[in-house]
PDB file of C-alpha atoms in Angstrom:
ATOM      1  CA  ALA A 100     -20.031  25.236  -8.042  1.00  0.00           C
ATOM      2  CA  LEU A 101     -21.043  26.204 -11.526  1.00  0.00           C
ATOM      3  CA  PHE A 102     -24.113  24.514 -12.980  1.00  0.00           C
ATOM      4  CA  LEU A 103     -25.066  24.733 -16.662  1.00  0.00           C
ATOM      5  CA  ARG A 104     -28.272  23.509 -18.287  1.00  0.00           C
ATOM      6  CA  GLY A 105     -29.549  23.282 -21.810  1.00  0.00           C
ATOM      7  CA  ALA A 106     -28.450  22.209 -25.248  1.00  0.00           C
ATOM      8  CA  GLY A 107     -25.435  23.577 -27.025  1.00  0.00           C
ATOM      9  CA  TYR A 108     -21.702  23.368 -26.659  1.00  0.00           C
ATOM     10  CA  LEU A 109     -19.595  24.876 -23.901  1.00  0.00           C
ATOM     11  CA  ARG A 110     -16.025  25.682 -24.951  1.00  0.00           C
ATOM     12  CA  SER A 111     -12.941  27.322 -23.464  1.00  0.00           C
ATOM     13  CA  VAL A 112     -13.740  26.692 -19.846  1.00  0.00           C
ATOM     14  CA  LYS A 113     -10.780  27.716 -17.716  1.00  0.00           C
ATOM     15  CA  VAL A 114     -10.972  26.934 -14.032  1.00  0.00           C
ATOM     16  CA  THR A 115      -8.282  27.736 -11.493  1.00  0.00           C
ATOM     17  CA  ALA A 116      -9.069  26.959  -7.885  1.00  0.00           C
ATOM     18  CA  LEU A 117      -6.604  28.696  -5.598  1.00  0.00           C
ATOM     19  CA  ARG A 118      -8.045  28.330  -2.109  1.00  0.00           C
ATOM     20  CA  ALA A 119      -8.126  25.007  -0.316  1.00  0.00           C
ATOM     21  CA  ASP A 120     -11.582  25.761   1.121  1.00  0.00           C
ATOM     22  CA  PHE A 121     -13.040  26.223  -2.394  1.00  0.00           C
ATOM     23  CA  SER A 122     -14.255  23.019  -3.968  1.00  0.00           C
ATOM     24  CA  VAL A 123     -14.903  22.617  -7.669  1.00  0.00           C
ATOM     25  CA  SER A 124     -17.183  19.758  -6.783  1.00  0.00           C
ATOM     26  CA  ASN A 125     -19.542  19.541  -9.751  1.00  0.00           C
ATOM     27  CA  ILE A 126     -19.511  21.451 -12.980  1.00  0.00           C
ATOM     28  CA  LEU A 127     -22.451  20.092 -14.910  1.00  0.00           C
ATOM     29  CA  ALA A 128     -23.547  20.345 -18.504  1.00  0.00           C
ATOM     30  CA  VAL A 129     -26.797  18.404 -18.580  1.00  0.00           C
ATOM     31  CA  ASN A 130     -27.689  16.922 -21.979  1.00  0.00           C
ATOM     32  CA  ALA A 131     -24.849  18.841 -23.606  1.00  0.00           C
ATOM     33  CA  PRO A 132     -21.201  18.203 -24.401  1.00  0.00           C
ATOM     34  CA  LEU A 133     -18.607  19.733 -22.082  1.00  0.00           C
ATOM     35  CA  GLU A 134     -15.052  20.450 -23.140  1.00  0.00           C
ATOM     36  CA  VAL A 135     -12.672  21.682 -20.443  1.00  0.00           C
ATOM     37  CA  ASN A 136      -9.570  23.209 -22.025  1.00  0.00           C
ATOM     38  CA  SER A 137      -7.685  23.611 -18.758  1.00  0.00           C
ATOM     39  CA  ALA A 138      -8.449  23.266 -15.082  1.00  0.00           C
ATOM     40  CA  ASP A 139      -5.993  23.457 -12.207  1.00  0.00           C
ATOM     41  CA  CYS A 140      -7.444  21.423  -9.355  1.00  0.00           C
ATOM     42  CA  SER A 141      -4.126  20.985  -7.530  1.00  0.00           C
ATOM     43  CA  GLN A 142      -5.234  23.067  -4.539  1.00  0.00           C
ATOM     44  CA  VAL A 143      -8.653  21.519  -3.939  1.00  0.00           C
ATOM     45  CA  GLU A 144      -9.606  18.196  -2.420  1.00  0.00           C
ATOM     46  CA  MET A 145     -12.108  17.135  -5.078  1.00  0.00           C
ATOM     47  CA  CYS A 146     -12.665  18.193  -8.664  1.00  0.00           C
ATOM     48  CA  ARG A 147     -15.207  16.671 -11.067  1.00  0.00           C
ATOM     49  CA  PHE A 148     -16.698  17.708 -14.401  1.00  0.00           C
ATOM     50  CA  LYS A 149     -19.832  16.032 -15.793  1.00  0.00           C
ATOM     51  CA  GLY A 150     -21.250  16.227 -19.276  1.00  0.00           C
ATOM     52  CA  SER A 151     -22.786  14.279 -22.083  1.00  0.00           C
ATOM     53  CA  PRO A 152     -20.064  13.633 -23.208  1.00  0.00           C
ATOM     54  CA  VAL A 153     -17.201  15.392 -21.412  1.00  0.00           C
ATOM     55  CA  LYS A 154     -13.513  15.682 -22.217  1.00  0.00           C
ATOM     56  CA  ALA A 155     -10.668  17.625 -20.645  1.00  0.00           C
ATOM     57  CA  SER A 156      -7.431  18.400 -22.433  1.00  0.00           C
ATOM     58  CA  GLN A 157      -5.518  19.703 -19.403  1.00  0.00           C
ATOM     59  CA  LEU A 158      -6.693  18.775 -15.921  1.00  0.00           C
ATOM     60  CA  ARG A 159      -4.112  19.127 -13.158  1.00  0.00           C
ATOM     61  CA  CYS A 160      -4.742  17.170  -9.959  1.00  0.00           C
ATOM     62  CA  ARG A 161      -3.449  17.623  -6.427  1.00  0.00           C
ATOM     63  CA  ARG A 162      -0.766  15.438  -4.895  1.00  0.00           C
ATOM     64  CA  GLY A 163      -2.227  11.999  -4.053  1.00  0.00           C
ATOM     65  CA  SER A 164      -4.906  12.248  -6.765  1.00  0.00           C
ATOM     66  CA  GLY A 165      -5.014  11.089 -10.341  1.00  0.00           C
ATOM     67  CA  LEU A 166      -7.129  11.620 -13.413  1.00  0.00           C
ATOM     68  CA  GLU A 167     -10.243   9.489 -13.857  1.00  0.00           C
ATOM     69  CA  GLU A 168     -12.009   9.682 -17.228  1.00  0.00           C
ATOM     70  CA  THR A 169     -15.268   8.145 -18.409  1.00  0.00           C
ATOM     71  CA  PRO A 170     -17.542   9.325 -21.224  1.00  0.00           C
ATOM     72  CA  GLU A 171     -19.806  10.992 -18.597  1.00  0.00           C
ATOM     73  CA  HIS A 172     -17.252  12.590 -16.269  1.00  0.00           C
ATOM     74  CA  VAL A 173     -13.655  13.694 -15.819  1.00  0.00           C
ATOM     75  CA  ALA A 174     -12.374  13.948 -12.261  1.00  0.00           C
ATOM     76  CA  CYS A 175      -9.366  14.113 -10.001  1.00  0.00           C
ATOM     77  CA  ARG A 176      -9.799  11.334  -7.470  1.00  0.00           C
ATOM     78  CA  SER A 177      -7.639   9.931  -4.701  1.00  0.00           C
ATOM     79  CA  CYS A 178      -5.181   7.264  -5.789  1.00  0.00           C
ATOM     80  CA  ASP A 179      -6.095   3.691  -4.854  1.00  0.00           C
ATOM     81  CA  ALA A 180      -4.192   1.793  -2.158  1.00  0.00           C
ATOM     82  CA  GLY A 181      -0.805   0.743  -3.519  1.00  0.00           C
ATOM     83  CA  ALA A 182      -0.573   3.741  -5.839  1.00  0.00           C
ATOM     84  CA  VAL A 183       1.125   7.124  -5.509  1.00  0.00           C
ATOM     85  CA  GLN A 184       1.034  10.542  -7.203  1.00  0.00           C
ATOM     86  CA  LEU A 185       3.774  12.751  -5.769  1.00  0.00           C
ATOM     87  CA  TRP A 186       3.352  16.212  -7.270  1.00  0.00           C
ATOM     88  CA  ASP A 187       0.690  18.931  -7.263  1.00  0.00           C
ATOM     89  CA  GLY A 188      -0.342  19.319 -10.885  1.00  0.00           C
ATOM     90  CA  GLY A 189       0.211  15.661 -11.720  1.00  0.00           C
ATOM     91  CA  THR A 190      -2.312  13.586 -13.603  1.00  0.00           C
ATOM     92  CA  SER A 191      -1.545   9.891 -13.094  1.00  0.00           C
ATOM     93  CA  CYS A 192      -1.439   7.622 -10.096  1.00  0.00           C
ATOM     94  CA  ARG A 193       1.416   5.135 -10.465  1.00  0.00           C
ATOM     95  CA  PRO A 194       1.914   1.788  -8.741  1.00  0.00           C
ATOM     96  CA  CYS A 195       4.127   2.098  -5.664  1.00  0.00           C
ATOM     97  CA  PRO A 196       7.694   1.147  -6.561  1.00  0.00           C
ATOM     98  CA  LYS A 197       8.816  -2.218  -5.202  1.00  0.00           C
ATOM     99  CA  PRO A 198      10.310  -2.969  -2.799  1.00  0.00           C
ATOM    100  CA  TRP A 199       9.061  -0.299  -0.431  1.00  0.00           C
ATOM    101  CA  GLU A 200       9.054   0.279   3.301  1.00  0.00           C
ATOM    102  CA  LEU A 201       6.168   2.727   3.169  1.00  0.00           C
ATOM    103  CA  CYS A 202       3.859   3.792   0.375  1.00  0.00           C
ATOM    104  CA  ASN A 203       0.697   5.860   0.493  1.00  0.00           C
ATOM    105  CA  THR A 204      -0.966   8.126  -2.062  1.00  0.00           C
ATOM    106  CA  THR A 205       1.490  11.016  -1.518  1.00  0.00           C
ATOM    107  CA  HIS A 206       4.742   9.470  -0.283  1.00  0.00           C
ATOM    108  CA  PHE A 207       6.968   6.396  -0.460  1.00  0.00           C
ATOM    109  CA  LYS A 208      10.229   5.099   1.005  1.00  0.00           C
ATOM    110  CA  VAL A 209      12.475   2.440  -0.485  1.00  0.00           C
ATOM    111  CA  PRO A 210      14.877   0.415   1.688  1.00  0.00           C
ATOM    112  CA  GLU A 211      18.667   0.485   1.681  1.00  0.00           C
ATOM    113  CA  GLY A 212      20.135  -1.422  -1.235  1.00  0.00           C
ATOM    114  CA  PHE A 213      17.550  -0.158  -3.736  1.00  0.00           C
ATOM    115  CA  MET A 214      16.859   3.043  -5.619  1.00  0.00           C
ATOM    116  CA  VAL A 215      13.990   4.354  -7.713  1.00  0.00           C
ATOM    117  CA  SER A 216      14.385   6.713 -10.633  1.00  0.00           C
ATOM    118  CA  PRO A 217      12.687   9.955  -9.482  1.00  0.00           C
ATOM    119  CA  SER A 218      11.658  10.678 -13.085  1.00  0.00           C
ATOM    120  CA  ASN A 219      10.166   7.210 -13.672  1.00  0.00           C
ATOM    121  CA  LEU A 220       8.745   5.454 -10.612  1.00  0.00           C
ATOM    122  CA  SER A 221       8.395   2.185 -12.523  1.00  0.00           C
ATOM    123  CA  LYS A 222      12.209   1.874 -12.639  1.00  0.00           C
ATOM    124  CA  THR A 223      13.542   0.285  -9.456  1.00  0.00           C
ATOM    125  CA  PHE A 224      17.189  -0.709  -9.310  1.00  0.00           C
ATOM    126  CA  PHE A 225      18.931  -3.245  -7.082  1.00  0.00           C
ATOM    127  CA  CYS A 226      22.288  -1.816  -6.050  1.00  0.00           C
ATOM    128  CA  ARG A 227      25.328  -4.084  -6.289  1.00  0.00           C
ATOM    129  CA  ASN A 228      26.858  -2.085  -3.450  1.00  0.00           C
ATOM    130  CA  ALA A 229      24.092  -1.732  -0.847  1.00  0.00           C
ATOM    131  CA  LYS A 230      26.047   1.033   0.944  1.00  0.00           C
ATOM    132  CA  ALA A 231      25.856   3.142  -2.239  1.00  0.00           C
ATOM    133  CA  CYS A 232      22.047   3.067  -2.113  1.00  0.00           C
ATOM    134  CA  GLN A 233      20.772   4.278   1.207  1.00  0.00           C
ATOM    135  CA  GLY A 234      17.153   3.984   0.160  1.00  0.00           C
ATOM    136  CA  GLY A 235      15.056   7.023  -0.530  1.00  0.00           C
ATOM    137  CA  ASP A 236      12.181   9.150   0.587  1.00  0.00           C
ATOM    138  CA  MET A 237       9.971  10.677  -2.103  1.00  0.00           C
ATOM    139  CA  PRO A 238       8.901  13.364  -2.694  1.00  0.00           C
ATOM    140  CA  ALA A 239      10.807  14.924   0.207  1.00  0.00           C
ATOM    141  CA  MET A 240      14.114  13.390  -0.825  1.00  0.00           C
ATOM    142  CA  SER A 241      15.219  14.039   2.753  1.00  0.00           C
ATOM    143  CA  THR A 242      17.198  10.863   2.126  1.00  0.00           C
ATOM    144  CA  PRO A 243      18.712  10.942  -1.377  1.00  0.00           C
ATOM    145  CA  MET A 244      18.548   7.693  -3.319  1.00  0.00           C
ATOM    146  CA  CYS A 245      22.355   7.471  -3.727  1.00  0.00           C
ATOM    147  CA  ALA A 246      24.891   7.968  -0.945  1.00  0.00           C
ATOM    148  CA  ASP A 247      27.331  10.889  -1.187  1.00  0.00           C
ATOM    149  CA  GLY A 248      29.712  10.375  -4.108  1.00  0.00           C
ATOM    150  CA  TYR A 249      27.529   7.880  -6.007  1.00  0.00           C
ATOM    151  CA  VAL A 250      25.361   8.669  -9.041  1.00  0.00           C
ATOM    152  CA  GLY A 251      23.420   6.939 -11.813  1.00  0.00           C
ATOM    153  CA  ASP A 252      20.880   4.144 -12.032  1.00  0.00           C
ATOM    154  CA  GLY A 253      21.612   1.726  -9.214  1.00  0.00           C
ATOM    155  CA  CYS A 254      24.183   4.219  -7.837  1.00  0.00           C
ATOM    156  CA  VAL A 255      26.869   2.350  -9.816  1.00  0.00           C
ATOM    157  CA  SER A 256      29.005   5.332 -10.840  1.00  0.00           C
ATOM    158  CA  CYS A 257      31.157   7.743  -8.893  1.00  0.00           C
ATOM    159  CA  ASN A 258      30.455  11.471  -8.977  1.00  0.00           C
ATOM    160  CA  GLN A 259      33.550  12.362 -11.017  1.00  0.00           C
ATOM    161  CA  ALA A 260      33.620  15.921  -9.714  1.00  0.00           C
ATOM    162  CA  THR A 261      34.248  14.801  -6.124  1.00  0.00           C
ATOM    163  CA  HIS A 262      34.930  11.043  -6.006  1.00  0.00           C
ATOM    164  CA  ALA A 263      36.927   8.295  -7.718  1.00  0.00           C
ATOM    165  CA  THR A 264      36.548   4.528  -8.025  1.00  0.00           C
ATOM    166  CA  ALA A 265      38.312   2.743  -5.176  1.00  0.00           C
ATOM    167  CA  ASP A 266      37.923  -0.891  -6.220  1.00  0.00           C
ATOM    168  CA  ASN A 267      37.266  -2.473  -9.615  1.00  0.00           C
ATOM    169  CA  SER A 268      35.491  -5.576  -8.305  1.00  0.00           C
ATOM    170  CA  VAL A 269      32.791  -3.811  -6.266  1.00  0.00           C
ATOM    171  CA  VAL A 270      31.561  -0.328  -7.008  1.00  0.00           C
ATOM    172  CA  SER A 271      33.156   1.686  -4.254  1.00  0.00           C
ATOM    173  CA  CYS A 272      33.792   5.424  -4.437  1.00  0.00           C
ATOM    174  CA  VAL A 273      36.177   7.439  -2.290  1.00  0.00           C
ATOM    175  CA  LYS A 274      36.280  11.189  -1.881  1.00  0.00           C
ATOM    176  CA  CYS A 275      39.109  12.875  -3.759  1.00  0.00           C
ATOM    177  CA  ALA A 276      41.684  14.801  -1.757  1.00  0.00           C
ATOM    178  CA  ALA A 277      41.297  18.561  -1.981  1.00  0.00           C
ATOM    179  CA  SER A 278      44.034  20.250  -4.000  1.00  0.00           C
ATOM    180  CA  ASP A 279      45.859  23.362  -2.821  1.00  0.00           C
ATOM    181  CA  ASP A 280      46.361  25.008  -6.229  1.00  0.00           C
ATOM    182  CA  LYS A 281      47.357  28.569  -5.476  1.00  0.00           C
TER     183      LYS A 281
END
């Protein structure tokens, strides 16, 4: 840990923690302002900066942690129950998308018949054709949100490169026959 004492202003602090056994646990500026221009805390369990006051323009947290800011400290802290932060380098814990089968600070699963926009976890879609949405597993995406041949929000469109609409009343996509153009 780096400890600083005294009056004055500390600028251009750049911290990159690369080893998981290294903890940027407390970087203190007692009775002095602290400005952290960038700190990558995505590989450490806990990261906290204290000052009077303190501000950080770019603080990257590890998966499962989000940014916590008060006038006295800036920290990466574990997301609360019911919240998730999926990516190393992220900054915000987001509410778990609903409905969900499983949700913890680093992972969630949505059931069949629903999909979540991977770029915006607050967007959950009910799928008119439940078979088009097989649920999903983030961040692994070992189960894609849309079944093969389906794309878009709510998996309502067919992947035009490989599939076509089979029925106009219910969104149903069928695989196109391969052509033998020689």
